[in-house]
PDB file of C-alpha atoms in Angstrom:
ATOM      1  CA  UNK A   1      -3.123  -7.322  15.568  1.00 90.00           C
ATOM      2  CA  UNK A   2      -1.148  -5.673  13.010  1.00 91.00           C
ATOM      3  CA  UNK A   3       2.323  -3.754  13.527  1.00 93.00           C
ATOM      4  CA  UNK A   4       4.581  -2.112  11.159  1.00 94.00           C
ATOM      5  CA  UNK A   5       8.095  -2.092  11.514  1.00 95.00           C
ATOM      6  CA  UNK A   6      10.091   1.052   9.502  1.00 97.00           C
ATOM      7  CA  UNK A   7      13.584   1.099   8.319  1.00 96.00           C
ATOM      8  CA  UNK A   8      14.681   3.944   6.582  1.00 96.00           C
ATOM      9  CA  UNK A   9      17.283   3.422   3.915  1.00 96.00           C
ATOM     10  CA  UNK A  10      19.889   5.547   1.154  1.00 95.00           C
ATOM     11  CA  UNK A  11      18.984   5.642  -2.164  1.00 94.00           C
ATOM     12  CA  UNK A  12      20.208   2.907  -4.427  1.00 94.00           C
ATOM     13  CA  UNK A  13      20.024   2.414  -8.480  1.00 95.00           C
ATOM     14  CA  UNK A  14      17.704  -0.074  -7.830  1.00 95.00           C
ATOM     15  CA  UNK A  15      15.388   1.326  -5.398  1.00 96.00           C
ATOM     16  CA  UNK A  16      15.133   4.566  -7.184  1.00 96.00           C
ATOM     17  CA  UNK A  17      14.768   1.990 -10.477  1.00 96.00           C
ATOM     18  CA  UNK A  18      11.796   0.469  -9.110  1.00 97.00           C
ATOM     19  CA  UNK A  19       9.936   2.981  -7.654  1.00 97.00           C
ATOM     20  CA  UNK A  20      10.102   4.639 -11.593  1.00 98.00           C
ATOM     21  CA  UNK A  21       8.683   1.783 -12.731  1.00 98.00           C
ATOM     22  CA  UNK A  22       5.855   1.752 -10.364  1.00 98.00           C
ATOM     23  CA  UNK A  23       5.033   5.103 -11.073  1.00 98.00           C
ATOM     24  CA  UNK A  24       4.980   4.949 -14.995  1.00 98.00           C
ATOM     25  CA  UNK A  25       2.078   1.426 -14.097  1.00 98.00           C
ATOM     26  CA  UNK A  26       0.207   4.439 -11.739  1.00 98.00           C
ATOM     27  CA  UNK A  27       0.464   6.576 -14.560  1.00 98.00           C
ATOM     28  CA  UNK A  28      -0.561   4.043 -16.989  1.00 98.00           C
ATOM     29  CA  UNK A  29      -3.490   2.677 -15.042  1.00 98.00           C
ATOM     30  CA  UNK A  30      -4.710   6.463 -14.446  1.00 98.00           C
ATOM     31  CA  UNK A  31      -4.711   7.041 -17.723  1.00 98.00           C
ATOM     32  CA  UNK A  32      -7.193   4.212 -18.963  1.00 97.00           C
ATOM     33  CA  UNK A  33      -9.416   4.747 -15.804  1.00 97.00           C
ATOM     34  CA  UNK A  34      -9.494   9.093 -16.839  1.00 97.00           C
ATOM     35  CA  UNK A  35     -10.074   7.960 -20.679  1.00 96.00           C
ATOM     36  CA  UNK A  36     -13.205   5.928 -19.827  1.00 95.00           C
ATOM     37  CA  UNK A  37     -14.094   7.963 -17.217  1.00 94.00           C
ATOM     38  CA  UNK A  38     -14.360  11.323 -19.226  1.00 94.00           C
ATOM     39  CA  UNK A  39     -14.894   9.966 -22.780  1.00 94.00           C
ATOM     40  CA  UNK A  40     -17.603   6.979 -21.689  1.00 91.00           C
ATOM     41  CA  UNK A  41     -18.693   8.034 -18.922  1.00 89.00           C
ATOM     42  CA  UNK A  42     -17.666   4.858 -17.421  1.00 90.00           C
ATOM     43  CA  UNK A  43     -15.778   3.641 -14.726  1.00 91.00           C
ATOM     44  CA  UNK A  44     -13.258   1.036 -14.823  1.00 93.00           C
ATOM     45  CA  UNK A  45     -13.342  -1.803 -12.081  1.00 95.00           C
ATOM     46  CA  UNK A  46      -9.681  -3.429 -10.596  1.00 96.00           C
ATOM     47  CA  UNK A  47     -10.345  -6.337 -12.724  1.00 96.00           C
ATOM     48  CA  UNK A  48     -11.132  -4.063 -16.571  1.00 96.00           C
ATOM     49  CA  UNK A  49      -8.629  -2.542 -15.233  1.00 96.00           C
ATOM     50  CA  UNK A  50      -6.002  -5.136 -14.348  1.00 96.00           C
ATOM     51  CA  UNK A  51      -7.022  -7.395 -17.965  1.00 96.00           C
ATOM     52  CA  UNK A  52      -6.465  -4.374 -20.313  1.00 96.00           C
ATOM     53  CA  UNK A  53      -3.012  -3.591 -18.822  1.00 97.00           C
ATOM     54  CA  UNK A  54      -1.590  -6.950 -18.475  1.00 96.00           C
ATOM     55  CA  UNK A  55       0.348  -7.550 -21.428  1.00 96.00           C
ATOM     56  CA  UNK A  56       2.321  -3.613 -21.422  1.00 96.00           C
ATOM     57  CA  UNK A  57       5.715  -3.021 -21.128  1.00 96.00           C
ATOM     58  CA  UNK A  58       4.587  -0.905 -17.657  1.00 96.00           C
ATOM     59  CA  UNK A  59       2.630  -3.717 -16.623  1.00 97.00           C
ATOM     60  CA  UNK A  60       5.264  -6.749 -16.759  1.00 96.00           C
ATOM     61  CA  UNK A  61       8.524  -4.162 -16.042  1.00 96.00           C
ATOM     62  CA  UNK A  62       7.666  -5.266 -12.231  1.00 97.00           C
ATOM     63  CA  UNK A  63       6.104  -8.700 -10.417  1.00 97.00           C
ATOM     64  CA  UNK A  64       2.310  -8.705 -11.509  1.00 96.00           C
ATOM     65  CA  UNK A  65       1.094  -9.370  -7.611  1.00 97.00           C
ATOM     66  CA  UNK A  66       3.235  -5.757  -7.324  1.00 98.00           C
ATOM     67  CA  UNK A  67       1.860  -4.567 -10.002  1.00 97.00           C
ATOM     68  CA  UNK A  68      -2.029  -5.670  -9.035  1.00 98.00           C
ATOM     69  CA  UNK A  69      -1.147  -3.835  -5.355  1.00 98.00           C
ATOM     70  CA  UNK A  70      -0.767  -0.820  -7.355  1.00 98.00           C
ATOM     71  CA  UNK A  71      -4.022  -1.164  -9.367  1.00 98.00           C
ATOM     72  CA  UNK A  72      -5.378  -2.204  -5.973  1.00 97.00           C
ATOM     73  CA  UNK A  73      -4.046   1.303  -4.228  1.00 97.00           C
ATOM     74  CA  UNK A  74      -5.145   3.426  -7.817  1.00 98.00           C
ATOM     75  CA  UNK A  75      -8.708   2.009  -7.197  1.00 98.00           C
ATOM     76  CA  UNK A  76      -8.413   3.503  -3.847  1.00 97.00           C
ATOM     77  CA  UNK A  77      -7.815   6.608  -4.622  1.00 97.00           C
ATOM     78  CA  UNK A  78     -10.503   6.632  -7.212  1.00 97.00           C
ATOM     79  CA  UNK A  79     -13.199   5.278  -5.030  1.00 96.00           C
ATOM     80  CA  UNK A  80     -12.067   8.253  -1.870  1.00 97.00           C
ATOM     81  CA  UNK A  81     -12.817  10.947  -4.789  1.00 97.00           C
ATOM     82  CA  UNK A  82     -15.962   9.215  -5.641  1.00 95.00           C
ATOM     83  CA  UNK A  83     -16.709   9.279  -1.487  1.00 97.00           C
ATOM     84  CA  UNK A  84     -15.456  12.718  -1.370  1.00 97.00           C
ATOM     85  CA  UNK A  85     -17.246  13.967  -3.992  1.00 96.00           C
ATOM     86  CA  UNK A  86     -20.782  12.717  -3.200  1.00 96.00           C
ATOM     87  CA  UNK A  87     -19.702  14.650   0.547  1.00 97.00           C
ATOM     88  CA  UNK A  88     -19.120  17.767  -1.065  1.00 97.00           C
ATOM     89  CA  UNK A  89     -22.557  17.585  -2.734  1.00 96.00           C
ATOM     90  CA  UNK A  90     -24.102  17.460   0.598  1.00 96.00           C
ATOM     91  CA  UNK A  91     -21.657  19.448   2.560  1.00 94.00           C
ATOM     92  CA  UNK A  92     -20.026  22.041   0.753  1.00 94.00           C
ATOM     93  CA  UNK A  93     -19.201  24.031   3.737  1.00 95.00           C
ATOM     94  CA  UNK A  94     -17.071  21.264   4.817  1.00 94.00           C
ATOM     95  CA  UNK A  95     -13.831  22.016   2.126  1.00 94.00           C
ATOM     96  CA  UNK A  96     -12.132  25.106   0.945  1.00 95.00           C
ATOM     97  CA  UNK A  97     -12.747  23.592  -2.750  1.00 95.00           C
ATOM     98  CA  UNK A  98     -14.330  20.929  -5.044  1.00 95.00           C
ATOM     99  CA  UNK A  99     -11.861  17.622  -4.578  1.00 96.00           C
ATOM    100  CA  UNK A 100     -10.625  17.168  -7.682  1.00 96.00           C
ATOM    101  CA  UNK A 101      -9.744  13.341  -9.755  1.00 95.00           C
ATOM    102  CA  UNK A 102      -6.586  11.518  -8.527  1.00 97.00           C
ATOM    103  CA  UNK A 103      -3.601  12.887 -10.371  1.00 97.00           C
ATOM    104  CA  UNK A 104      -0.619  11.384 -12.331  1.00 98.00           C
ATOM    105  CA  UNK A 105       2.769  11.168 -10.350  1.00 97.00           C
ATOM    106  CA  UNK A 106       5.272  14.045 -11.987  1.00 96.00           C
ATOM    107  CA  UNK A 107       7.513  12.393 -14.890  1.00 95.00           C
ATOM    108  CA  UNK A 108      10.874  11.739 -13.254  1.00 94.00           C
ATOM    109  CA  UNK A 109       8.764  11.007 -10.193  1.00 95.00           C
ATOM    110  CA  UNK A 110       8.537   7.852  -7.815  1.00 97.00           C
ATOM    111  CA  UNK A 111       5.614   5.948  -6.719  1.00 97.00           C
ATOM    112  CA  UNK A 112       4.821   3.605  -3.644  1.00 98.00           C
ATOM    113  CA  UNK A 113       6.190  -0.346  -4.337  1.00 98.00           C
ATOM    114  CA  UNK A 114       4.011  -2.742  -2.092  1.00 98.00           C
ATOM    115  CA  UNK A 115       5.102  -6.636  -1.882  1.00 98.00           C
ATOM    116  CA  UNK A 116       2.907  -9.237  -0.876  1.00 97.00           C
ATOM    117  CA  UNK A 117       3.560 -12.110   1.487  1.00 96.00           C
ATOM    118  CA  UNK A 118       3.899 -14.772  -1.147  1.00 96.00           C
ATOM    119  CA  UNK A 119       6.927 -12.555  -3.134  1.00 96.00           C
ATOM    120  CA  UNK A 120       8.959 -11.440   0.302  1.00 96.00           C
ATOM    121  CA  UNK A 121      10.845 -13.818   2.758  1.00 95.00           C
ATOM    122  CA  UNK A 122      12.008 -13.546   6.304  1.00 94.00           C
ATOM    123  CA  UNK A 123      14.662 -15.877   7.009  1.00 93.00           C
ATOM    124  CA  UNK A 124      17.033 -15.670   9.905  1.00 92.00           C
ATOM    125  CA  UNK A 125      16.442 -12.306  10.577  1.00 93.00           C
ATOM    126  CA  UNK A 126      16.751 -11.143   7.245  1.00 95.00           C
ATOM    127  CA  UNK A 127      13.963  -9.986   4.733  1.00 96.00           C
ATOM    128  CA  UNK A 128      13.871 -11.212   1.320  1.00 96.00           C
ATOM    129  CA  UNK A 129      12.669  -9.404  -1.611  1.00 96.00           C
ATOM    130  CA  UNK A 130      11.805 -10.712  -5.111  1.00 95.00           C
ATOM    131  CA  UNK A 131      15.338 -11.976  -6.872  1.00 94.00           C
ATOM    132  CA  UNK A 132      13.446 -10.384  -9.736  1.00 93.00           C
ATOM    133  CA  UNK A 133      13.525  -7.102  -8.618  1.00 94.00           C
ATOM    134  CA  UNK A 134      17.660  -7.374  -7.292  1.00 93.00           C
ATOM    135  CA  UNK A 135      17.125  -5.633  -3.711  1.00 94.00           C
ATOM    136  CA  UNK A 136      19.061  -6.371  -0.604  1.00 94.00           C
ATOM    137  CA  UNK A 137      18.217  -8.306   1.712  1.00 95.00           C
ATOM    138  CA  UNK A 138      17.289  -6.470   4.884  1.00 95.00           C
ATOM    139  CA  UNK A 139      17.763  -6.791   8.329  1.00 95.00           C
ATOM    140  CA  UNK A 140      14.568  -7.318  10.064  1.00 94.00           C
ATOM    141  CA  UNK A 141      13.620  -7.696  14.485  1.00 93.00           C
ATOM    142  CA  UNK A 142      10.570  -9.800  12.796  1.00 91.00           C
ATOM    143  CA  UNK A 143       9.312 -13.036  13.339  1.00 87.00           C
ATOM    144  CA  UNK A 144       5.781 -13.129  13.471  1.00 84.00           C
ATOM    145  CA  UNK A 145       3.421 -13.696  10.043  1.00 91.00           C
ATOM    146  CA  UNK A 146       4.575 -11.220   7.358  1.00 95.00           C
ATOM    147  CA  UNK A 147       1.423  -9.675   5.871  1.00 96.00           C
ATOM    148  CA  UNK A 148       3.291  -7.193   3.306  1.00 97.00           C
ATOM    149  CA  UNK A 149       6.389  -5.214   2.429  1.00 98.00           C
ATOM    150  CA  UNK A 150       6.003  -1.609   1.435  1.00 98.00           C
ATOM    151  CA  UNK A 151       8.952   0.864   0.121  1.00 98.00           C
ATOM    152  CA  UNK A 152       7.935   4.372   0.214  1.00 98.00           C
ATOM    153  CA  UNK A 153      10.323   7.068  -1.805  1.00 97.00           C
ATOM    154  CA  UNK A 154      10.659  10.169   0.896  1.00 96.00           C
ATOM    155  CA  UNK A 155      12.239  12.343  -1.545  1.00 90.00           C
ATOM    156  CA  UNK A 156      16.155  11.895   0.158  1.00 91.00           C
ATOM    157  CA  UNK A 157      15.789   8.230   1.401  1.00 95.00           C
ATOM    158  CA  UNK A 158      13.412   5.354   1.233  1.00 97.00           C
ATOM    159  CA  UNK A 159      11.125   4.292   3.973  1.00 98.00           C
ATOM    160  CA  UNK A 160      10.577   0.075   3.836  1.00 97.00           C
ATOM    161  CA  UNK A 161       6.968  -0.663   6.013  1.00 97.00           C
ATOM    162  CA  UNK A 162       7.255  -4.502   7.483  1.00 97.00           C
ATOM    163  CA  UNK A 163       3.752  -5.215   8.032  1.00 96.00           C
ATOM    164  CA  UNK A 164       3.379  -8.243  10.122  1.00 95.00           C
ATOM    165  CA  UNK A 165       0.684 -10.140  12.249  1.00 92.00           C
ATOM    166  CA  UNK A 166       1.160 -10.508  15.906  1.00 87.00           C
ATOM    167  CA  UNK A 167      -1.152 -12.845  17.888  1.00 84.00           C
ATOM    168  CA  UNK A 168      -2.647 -10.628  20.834  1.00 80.00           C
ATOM    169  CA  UNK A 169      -1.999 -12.423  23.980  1.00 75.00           C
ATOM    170  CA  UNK A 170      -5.161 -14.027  25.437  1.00 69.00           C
ATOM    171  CA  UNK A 171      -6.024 -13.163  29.021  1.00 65.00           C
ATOM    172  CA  UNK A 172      -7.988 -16.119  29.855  1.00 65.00           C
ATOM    173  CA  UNK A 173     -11.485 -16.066  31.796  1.00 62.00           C
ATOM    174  CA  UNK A 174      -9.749 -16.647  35.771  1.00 63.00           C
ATOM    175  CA  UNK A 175      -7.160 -13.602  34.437  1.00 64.00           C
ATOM    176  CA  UNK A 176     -10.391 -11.762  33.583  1.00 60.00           C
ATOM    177  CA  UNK A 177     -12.404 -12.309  36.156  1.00 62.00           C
ATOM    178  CA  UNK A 178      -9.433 -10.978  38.310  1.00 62.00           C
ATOM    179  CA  UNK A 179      -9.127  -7.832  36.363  1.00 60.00           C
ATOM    180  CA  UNK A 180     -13.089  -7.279  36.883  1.00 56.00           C
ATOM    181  CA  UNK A 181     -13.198  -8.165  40.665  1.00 55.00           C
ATOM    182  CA  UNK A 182     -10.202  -5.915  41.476  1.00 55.00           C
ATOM    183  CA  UNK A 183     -11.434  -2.948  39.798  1.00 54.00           C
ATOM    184  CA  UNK A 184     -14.461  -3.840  41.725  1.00 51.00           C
ATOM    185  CA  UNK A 185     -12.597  -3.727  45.074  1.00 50.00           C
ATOM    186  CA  UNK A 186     -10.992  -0.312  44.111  1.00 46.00           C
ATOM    187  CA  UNK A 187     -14.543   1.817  43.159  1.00 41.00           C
ATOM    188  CA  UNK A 188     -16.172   0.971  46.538  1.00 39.00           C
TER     189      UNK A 188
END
């Protein structure tokens, strides 16, 4: 099963550095998906997407398996207005108004950074980022299998999401079978 652990910390340069960068690559990637979309009547896949991008300053500013989680999350967004939109064709009595395209973030804004399990570390109770990307290491209660490392900009502070995998604890087929027979006792 999957848990998320959530630390909340202060602003630093870095953190606030980063999650710039991440939203001038939403920006970017928006862009080129709202130019074909309107202009060709096209949409972009992940993959147009991810090959027309991948040599821009926006693009290579952070890790590229960072940078594809971004695409990844843009896609998304795209594809829930696509879903949304074909619902408000058939049920327009369901919103208060037609959804409208994913927007850009707001210039001096901040945007979502999501690490994978191949860039971030746990080691002794510590997580560690990307030495690329010059972040703390953080104290973590984790020691199962790290899926992936998000760091969410609240406005005030930063929220960091550990997303791990914890084996669910097998109850066996006598442990079971117990379970079943006792609930059996109690109904009669």
């Amino acid at each position: 099963m999957r848990l998320t652990e959530i630390i909340h910390v202060k602003p630093s340069e870095h953190l606030t550095n980063l999650c710039h960068l991440a939203k001038n690559l939403y920006n970017l990637g928006n862009w080129y998906i709202k130019r074909d979309f309107f202009n060709l009547n096209n949409i972009l896949s992940y993959y147009d997407l991810d090959f027309m991008v991948k040599r821009k300053n926006a693009y290579r500013n952070l890790p590229s398996q960072t940078s594809q989680q971004l695409f990844k999350l843009l896609m998304k967004n795209w594809r829930s207005y696509f879903k949304a939109i074909q619902d408000y064709r058939k049920n327009p009595q369901k919103y208060k108004k037609k959804p409208k395209i994913p927007r850009y973030k707001k210039k001096n804004g901040e945007s979502i950074v999501i690490f994978t399990n191949q860039q971030c570390k746990i080691k002794d109770g510590n997580l560690h980022f990307p030495k690329r990307v010059n972040l703390e290491q953080i104290r973590t209660i984790i020691k199962e299998k790290l899926k992936e490392v998000r760091i969410i900009p609240l406005g005030i502070n930063y929220k960091i999401e550990i997303v791990y995998e914890k084996e669910e604890k097998d109850l066996g087929l006598n442990n079971l079978i117990k379970i079943v027979l006792f609930k059996g006792v109690i109904s009669r």
